[in-house]
Amino acid sequence: MDSARSLPSVWRILNAWIVGIVVVFLLLPILIVIPSAFNTDPTVTFPIHGFTFKWFANAIFRAEFIRSFFLSAAVSVVATLISLAAGGLAAYAIVRRSFRGKAILELVLLSPLIFPSIVLAIALTMVLGSLGLLRTFPGLIVAHTIVTLPYAVRAMVGTFHSIDPDLEEAAAVLGARRVFVWREVLVPLLRPGLLAAAIFSLIMSFDEFAVSFFVVGPGMTTLPIELFNYTEFYADPTICAVSTILIFLSALAVFAIERTVGLAKLLS
Amino acid sequence: MTTATKDTPLSVLLIPASVIGCLMVLSAVLMLGISVLDSFPGWTGLTLEHYRDFFENRFLLQAGLRTISLATVVTLICLLLGYPVAWFLALGRSKIAHLVFLAVLTPLIVSIVVRMFGWTILLGNEGLLNKVMVGLGIVSAPVQMMRSFWTVAIGLIHIFLPFMILSLTSTLGRIDPSLAEAAATLGSRPVRSFLQIILPLSAQGIATGSIIVFCLTTGVYLTPLWLGRGNVTVLATAIQQQILETGDWPTGAASAMLLTFFTLLLVAGYSVLIRRLGRR
Amino acid sequence: MLGQIAIAALSVHSVAKSLGGARVVKDVSLAIKPGEFISLLGPSGCGKTTLLRMIAGLEMPDSGTIALGDKDITTVPVWERNIGVVFQNYALFPHMTVAENIAFGLRTRKVSKTAIEAKVRDALKLVRLNDFGPRSTDKLSGGQKQRVALARALVTDPKLLLLDEPLGALDRKLREQMQVELKMLQREIGITTLMVTHDQEEALTLSDRIAVMSDGKILQDDSPKEIYERPRDAFVADFIGMSNLMKGRVAELDGKKRLAVSEKVILDLPSEVNSATDVSIFVRPEKLSLAEVPGAAGSSLPGRIVHVSYSGSVTHCFVDVGLQEPLTVLITNKSNHEDAGHRIGEPIWVHWDARNIVVL
């Protein structure tokens, strides 16, 4: 360790302590859910008093959970695909072209990042209501696409900036037509950025609460809202079991990302 | 621009995003429109009365102030906890730094519902923290921690701390390490180097991280609802009640617009600040 | 002018350092006399920068001592050493003006405001940037940044000046100009200076002494002339300037020492050679010459020109003499109107003077 960059030992120890505390703070509320899912007690407590799988059974055999899980999955996948396609094209135009109203488009596309989500939620409820899309699958798709598009645009703008424009020109000089350039040059180079945008968008959408809260209805409810509703009436570890399954799925995703592109590289 | 890059028509590139963009703009315009109607549905004229109503309505005003203080507290604590971690991540190239980085990113991937539930297990009356405190004899009976301002704050810090750390790490990582070394060779002790070199140079990351956390906090809905359980009313939940329960659309819309204006003002102020910092 | 510079000697005594498990500096000793300009020259990764960083106090040696004047500074923290350092990328504080950058070291020393102003003005004058004080550092050219870094390092009257590849980021023309400026400045204030560089020409021009480093060790520590003319081993010979290296066996012939490079190629050797059997010899390209006729036996070799490389003032001819590598011969282009007339494929004789041959 070089002595100029590192702080004196007192500060270094303090720094290490804060890092440790933050890591515990970030992980503890996630990890504590897992043992609670196996508790025999009908209330959520810790430490646990016995070992059982019955809450998992309860979670898996509850039709609402299954239905809402698959609805959430379907909504997030469709919303992500739309965001990536629309966001990718728009990002390309923002980075490589100059056109009138570019600044406005950028502002509009990125605004939900600063637009309070509750405002967006209520406004969207009215728009979707007047279009007759409330409590429908297309309505949910529209709502989620609006939430995820800014993240997709942002990630893709960054990626397009990192791609040398000369490459496209080189491809053109070599006789490649437009579609060919996109398929053979741009998309392969965009892949890490696309992946990052896709993962972010999937997470955002799967987790979306505020906007969906107003758009969903009976038989058309996403998982986070179904879980929230459940906790309004019950306080048993079924939610822990569902959470444990979700954590397991997240861990699988993290593992897959870490093995393929590297989480750190993806999000930097 | 060469002919090669002109091939794809601009309309093909822009129409998909513009459709979605128009929906957003439409939503915002609609909200603004409703906020100046004298009543909704069934309006007869335009008025700014509902903006005054907000300031005269104790419930809304309190929720607004609580939202701002919540956002302030969350932002400050995220900054204080996040800076040392970002410092550690920006300097360290070790295996440990990589693991800490993974730990910081993990919450981003776990559903917020799961995390809220984890906090319930930790902070509930029957929760781990109460058990530990009673067990150690710090308190005689479980303390009611849920449904309080600070529980909501903790939940929000948990959600937004990774954003803050990522923002700060990228800024700190971009600072040339030889600057601190140069300061040291010029006779500057580490604490002074930190205050005079590192801190001013990371001002932009601090500003970006703070603005993201502050803005996102003012708009959150689920966390106050879940961890507050009706006891911690922030503007987002108040607006929802105003519109869906009281049915007072215009006042709710006016509150929402005020929240939006406030956020926009903050972002504008931030851009000015950044430009000023950049000019130095 | 700046205030009194306390000129000090530097002595590094068997210093070693490992970084990330690799031994970067291996038992290095080095002594610099007061006012001397010495260069650490070597390829990247040879440990020269680590050695400089240990002297500056930015790294702690694993073993050995470093003394400045008569004071052991091995464990003194950087900020108490008062050693001026010019970093490779200049490390100018981007959020401060030129004047604020220069004043930084004075402010850490709690110098009064008026004294700071005067000293900063003097320092700016010294590096010929008189009116640049209020400017922002990011609008400066490379050469100007370099001068600000130099002024900042010198304004605190350090006992020693360390330069880490100070001219590496400049283009060739500017680099040559800055070399002259730097040397004149150093001589004017007389400060003991240690420069790290991988540019042999820079080291030769600027230094009173050069220490050639490779693989964590100092291979040779001598005056530029000695380093160039009498390199101690093949690495030094090859690293500095162009050279022709040949391996061969020493044999006595007609009472004279000869070197048999191959069965046909037998060369005269300088008389002081010891009777080692297998040796390497080396000769600089400018110490060879070309002619169409052979010289005295043992002082010329027949060959064929395989490549000619014209570079303005000089021309390099590569001559195949039946060895593994062609010999490089440097010809000075003295005449505008007469063509030296060496063409590829032309048979030619390479001549040399045995006194210019160095046995390694």
XYZ file of N, CA, C and O in Angstrom, chain C residues 32-119:
352
model
N 24.268 10.215 -5.105
C 24.231 11.397 -5.965
C 24.894 12.541 -5.218
O 24.557 12.829 -4.070
N 25.831 13.192 -5.874
C 26.551 14.306 -5.241
C 25.673 15.552 -5.271
O 24.790 15.681 -6.126
N 25.906 16.483 -4.348
C 25.117 17.718 -4.345
C 25.195 18.414 -5.701
O 26.280 18.534 -6.266
N 24.051 18.822 -6.226
C 24.018 19.565 -7.479
C 24.106 18.727 -8.728
O 24.044 19.239 -9.831
N 24.219 17.439 -8.561
C 24.383 16.571 -9.718
C 23.038 16.271 -10.383
O 22.014 16.243 -9.739
N 23.082 16.046 -11.693
C 21.892 15.633 -12.447
C 22.113 14.209 -12.891
O 22.975 13.927 -13.707
N 21.324 13.297 -12.322
C 21.522 11.893 -12.655
C 20.240 11.321 -13.235
O 19.134 11.709 -12.843
N 20.401 10.437 -14.217
C 19.226 9.817 -14.833
C 19.181 8.340 -14.506
O 20.213 7.662 -14.529
N 17.973 7.870 -14.212
C 17.742 6.433 -14.124
C 17.146 6.042 -15.463
O 16.050 6.449 -15.811
N 17.906 5.237 -16.222
C 17.485 4.909 -17.577
C 17.223 3.418 -17.669
O 18.023 2.616 -17.194
N 16.111 3.071 -18.274
C 15.837 1.650 -18.440
C 14.508 1.449 -19.118
O 13.717 2.375 -19.243
N 14.247 0.228 -19.567
C 12.971 -0.049 -20.226
C 11.831 -0.026 -19.207
O 12.088 -0.059 -18.000
N 10.595 0.035 -19.682
C 9.487 0.073 -18.737
C 9.443 -1.241 -17.959
O 9.727 -2.303 -18.494
N 9.144 -1.113 -16.669
C 9.081 -2.291 -15.823
C 10.419 -2.694 -15.232
O 10.538 -3.755 -14.635
N 11.437 -1.832 -15.373
C 12.760 -2.209 -14.851
C 12.915 -1.809 -13.395
O 13.923 -2.093 -12.770
N 11.931 -1.110 -12.827
C 11.998 -0.747 -11.414
C 12.433 0.686 -11.177
O 12.510 1.131 -10.033
N 12.681 1.459 -12.262
C 13.191 2.819 -12.071
C 12.169 3.731 -11.419
O 12.501 4.527 -10.539
N 10.907 3.595 -11.821
C 9.876 4.443 -11.223
C 9.642 4.092 -9.759
O 9.471 4.975 -8.922
N 9.683 2.793 -9.453
C 9.524 2.375 -8.061
C 10.648 2.945 -7.205
O 10.414 3.404 -6.082
N 11.868 2.939 -7.745
C 13.005 3.505 -7.007
C 12.764 4.998 -6.749
O 12.946 5.490 -5.633
N 12.305 5.707 -7.771
C 12.012 7.141 -7.618
C 10.922 7.347 -6.567
O 11.014 8.234 -5.724
N 9.890 6.499 -6.614
C 8.783 6.642 -5.662
C 9.240 6.377 -4.232
O 8.726 6.987 -3.296
N 10.212 5.486 -4.073
C 10.730 5.235 -2.724
C 11.535 6.440 -2.228
O 11.457 6.809 -1.065
N 12.291 7.047 -3.139
C 13.057 8.227 -2.746
C 12.111 9.373 -2.383
O 12.311 10.092 -1.408
N 11.019 9.484 -3.151
C 10.038 10.548 -2.876
C 9.278 10.269 -1.578
O 8.769 11.192 -0.947
N 9.190 8.992 -1.199
C 8.441 8.630 -0.002
C 7.055 8.130 -0.330
O 6.220 7.965 0.561
N 6.784 7.887 -1.613
C 5.471 7.409 -2.018
C 5.351 5.900 -1.867
O 4.268 5.356 -1.865
N 6.501 5.235 -1.770
C 6.517 3.814 -1.449
C 7.535 3.627 -0.334
O 8.491 4.384 -0.223
N 7.291 2.602 0.476
C 8.216 2.305 1.571
C 9.100 1.134 1.151
O 8.594 0.102 0.744
N 10.446 1.298 1.219
C 11.289 0.156 0.839
C 11.122 -1.008 1.829
O 10.874 -0.781 3.016
N 11.248 -2.242 1.321
C 11.170 -3.414 2.211
C 12.430 -3.496 3.067
O 12.397 -3.917 4.209
N 13.576 -3.111 2.468
C 14.824 -3.098 3.229
C 15.726 -2.036 2.624
O 15.469 -1.548 1.522
N 16.792 -1.692 3.348
C 17.721 -0.680 2.870
C 17.378 0.691 3.433
O 16.361 0.872 4.106
N 18.272 1.652 3.175
C 18.065 2.997 3.711
C 18.214 4.042 2.612
O 18.887 3.819 1.605
N 17.561 5.162 2.838
C 17.673 6.306 1.930
C 18.045 7.508 2.794
O 17.404 7.758 3.818
N 19.111 8.227 2.411
C 19.521 9.391 3.205
C 19.635 10.609 2.306
O 20.108 10.538 1.174
N 19.154 11.721 2.816
C 19.237 12.985 2.092
C 20.131 13.890 2.935
O 19.824 14.161 4.094
N 21.255 14.347 2.352
C 22.243 15.047 3.163
C 22.765 14.055 4.195
O 23.079 12.918 3.864
N 22.762 14.450 5.470
C 23.217 13.489 6.473
C 22.044 12.934 7.279
O 22.222 12.388 8.361
N 20.835 13.101 6.743
C 19.660 12.663 7.489
C 19.041 11.420 6.837
O 18.801 11.397 5.633
N 18.816 10.387 7.654
C 18.156 9.181 7.162
C 16.662 9.481 7.006
O 15.987 9.804 7.975
N 16.163 9.390 5.775
C 14.749 9.728 5.556
C 13.910 8.498 5.219
O 12.775 8.619 4.796
N 14.473 7.306 5.417
C 13.774 6.088 4.996
C 12.337 6.030 5.505
O 11.429 5.627 4.794
N 12.133 6.427 6.772
C 10.795 6.292 7.355
C 10.069 7.634 7.505
O 8.994 7.683 8.077
N 10.686 8.708 6.993
C 10.033 10.018 7.092
C 8.856 10.051 6.111
O 9.011 9.675 4.949
N 7.662 10.457 6.561
C 6.532 10.504 5.625
C 6.759 11.516 4.498
O 7.497 12.501 4.677
N 6.115 11.243 3.355
C 6.316 12.090 2.162
C 6.218 13.567 2.471
O 7.031 14.355 2.017
N 5.144 13.927 3.210
C 4.844 15.346 3.372
C 5.835 16.078 4.256
O 5.774 17.280 4.369
N 6.778 15.330 4.860
C 7.803 16.011 5.656
C 9.160 15.983 4.973
O 10.149 16.433 5.535
N 9.238 15.429 3.770
C 10.556 15.248 3.152
C 11.070 16.489 2.444
O 12.258 16.679 2.319
N 10.163 17.295 1.929
C 10.528 18.443 1.109
C 11.396 18.046 -0.082
O 12.524 18.509 -0.249
N 10.846 17.153 -0.878
C 11.478 16.759 -2.126
C 10.526 17.163 -3.239
O 9.343 16.862 -3.183
N 11.030 17.900 -4.219
C 10.170 18.322 -5.320
C 10.000 17.184 -6.316
O 10.967 16.529 -6.676
N 8.759 16.939 -6.726
C 8.516 15.865 -7.692
C 7.717 16.407 -8.879
O 6.707 17.079 -8.689
N 8.200 16.134 -10.084
C 7.407 16.427 -11.285
C 6.902 15.087 -11.804
O 7.691 14.217 -12.149
N 5.571 14.938 -11.791
C 4.986 13.659 -12.164
C 4.899 13.527 -13.670
O 4.860 14.518 -14.409
N 4.812 12.279 -14.101
C 4.799 11.973 -15.528
C 3.675 12.713 -16.264
O 3.888 13.284 -17.306
N 2.473 12.691 -15.665
C 1.349 13.394 -16.302
C 1.146 14.775 -15.673
O 0.069 15.339 -15.753
N 2.158 15.246 -14.985
C 2.212 16.568 -14.329
C 1.372 16.663 -13.055
O 1.721 17.399 -12.150
N 0.243 15.910 -12.972
C -0.600 15.907 -11.774
C -0.914 17.323 -11.296
O -0.862 17.618 -10.105
N -1.290 18.195 -12.232
C -1.730 19.532 -11.831
C -3.150 19.419 -11.291
O -3.967 18.687 -11.843
N -3.443 20.145 -10.212
C -4.771 20.064 -9.617
C -5.769 20.743 -10.558
O -5.681 21.956 -10.787
N -6.723 19.978 -11.096
C -7.580 20.544 -12.148
C -8.539 21.620 -11.645
O -9.037 22.396 -12.433
N -8.796 21.644 -10.342
C -9.760 22.612 -9.818
C -9.077 23.880 -9.331
O -9.698 24.713 -8.690
N -7.786 24.032 -9.607
C -7.064 25.227 -9.164
C -6.435 25.920 -10.378
O -6.120 25.284 -11.377
N -6.216 27.224 -10.235
C -5.543 27.962 -11.297
C -4.047 27.645 -11.249
O -3.579 26.957 -10.346
N -3.331 28.159 -12.236
C -1.886 27.972 -12.277
C -1.258 28.482 -10.977
O -0.477 27.787 -10.323
N -1.631 29.708 -10.573
C -1.040 30.303 -9.366
C -1.399 29.488 -8.129
O -0.552 29.262 -7.253
N -2.659 29.028 -8.057
C -3.079 28.234 -6.891
C -2.322 26.923 -6.813
O -1.968 26.444 -5.731
N -2.064 26.341 -8.000
C -1.269 25.125 -8.036
C 0.118 25.361 -7.448
O 0.594 24.586 -6.617
N 0.744 26.432 -7.897
C 2.107 26.711 -7.443
C 2.112 27.057 -5.952
O 3.019 26.686 -5.205
N 1.044 27.736 -5.510
C 1.000 28.172 -4.115
C 0.698 27.033 -3.145
O 0.908 27.166 -1.942
N 0.215 25.886 -3.684
C -0.273 24.820 -2.808
C 0.758 24.398 -1.754
O 0.467 24.334 -0.558
N 1.991 24.142 -2.224
C 3.029 23.683 -1.311
C 3.403 24.735 -0.276
O 3.800 24.419 0.848
N 3.248 26.008 -0.659
C 3.572 27.099 0.275
C 2.475 27.213 1.336
O 2.748 27.475 2.494
N 1.227 27.011 0.881
C 0.122 27.113 1.833
C 0.191 26.003 2.876
O -0.129 26.212 4.026
N 0.616 24.797 2.460
C 0.744 23.718 3.451
C 1.809 24.062 4.486
O 1.786 23.567 5.594
N 2.731 24.940 4.091
C 3.804 25.309 5.034
C 3.474 26.578 5.803
O 4.323 27.144 6.465
N 2.240 27.045 5.665
C 1.770 28.211 6.403
C 2.619 29.460 6.142
O 2.930 30.222 7.058
N 3.035 29.623 4.896
C 3.771 30.824 4.511
C 2.770 31.994 4.436
O 1.612 31.792 4.078
N 3.196 33.190 4.796
C 2.284 34.336 4.805
C 1.809 34.656 3.398
O 2.478 34.354 2.409
N 0.644 35.296 3.329
C 0.004 35.533 2.053
C 0.873 36.373 1.098
O 0.994 36.065 -0.087
N 1.485 37.402 1.643
C 2.299 38.271 0.788
C 3.529 37.530 0.289
O 3.938 37.674 -0.866
N 4.113 36.708 1.176
C 5.293 35.940 0.771
C 4.923 34.940 -0.314
O 5.684 34.738 -1.274
N 3.731 34.331 -0.174
C 3.280 33.384 -1.199
C 3.176 34.093 -2.538
O 3.695 33.618 -3.558
N 2.530 35.265 -2.529
C 2.350 36.001 -3.777
C 3.684 36.273 -4.461
O 3.836 36.060 -5.656
N 4.640 36.736 -3.668
C 5.954 37.067 -4.222
C 6.632 35.819 -4.778
O 7.183 35.833 -5.889
N 6.564 34.741 -4.015
C 7.246 33.511 -4.446
C 6.605 32.928 -5.699
O 7.305 32.430 -6.584
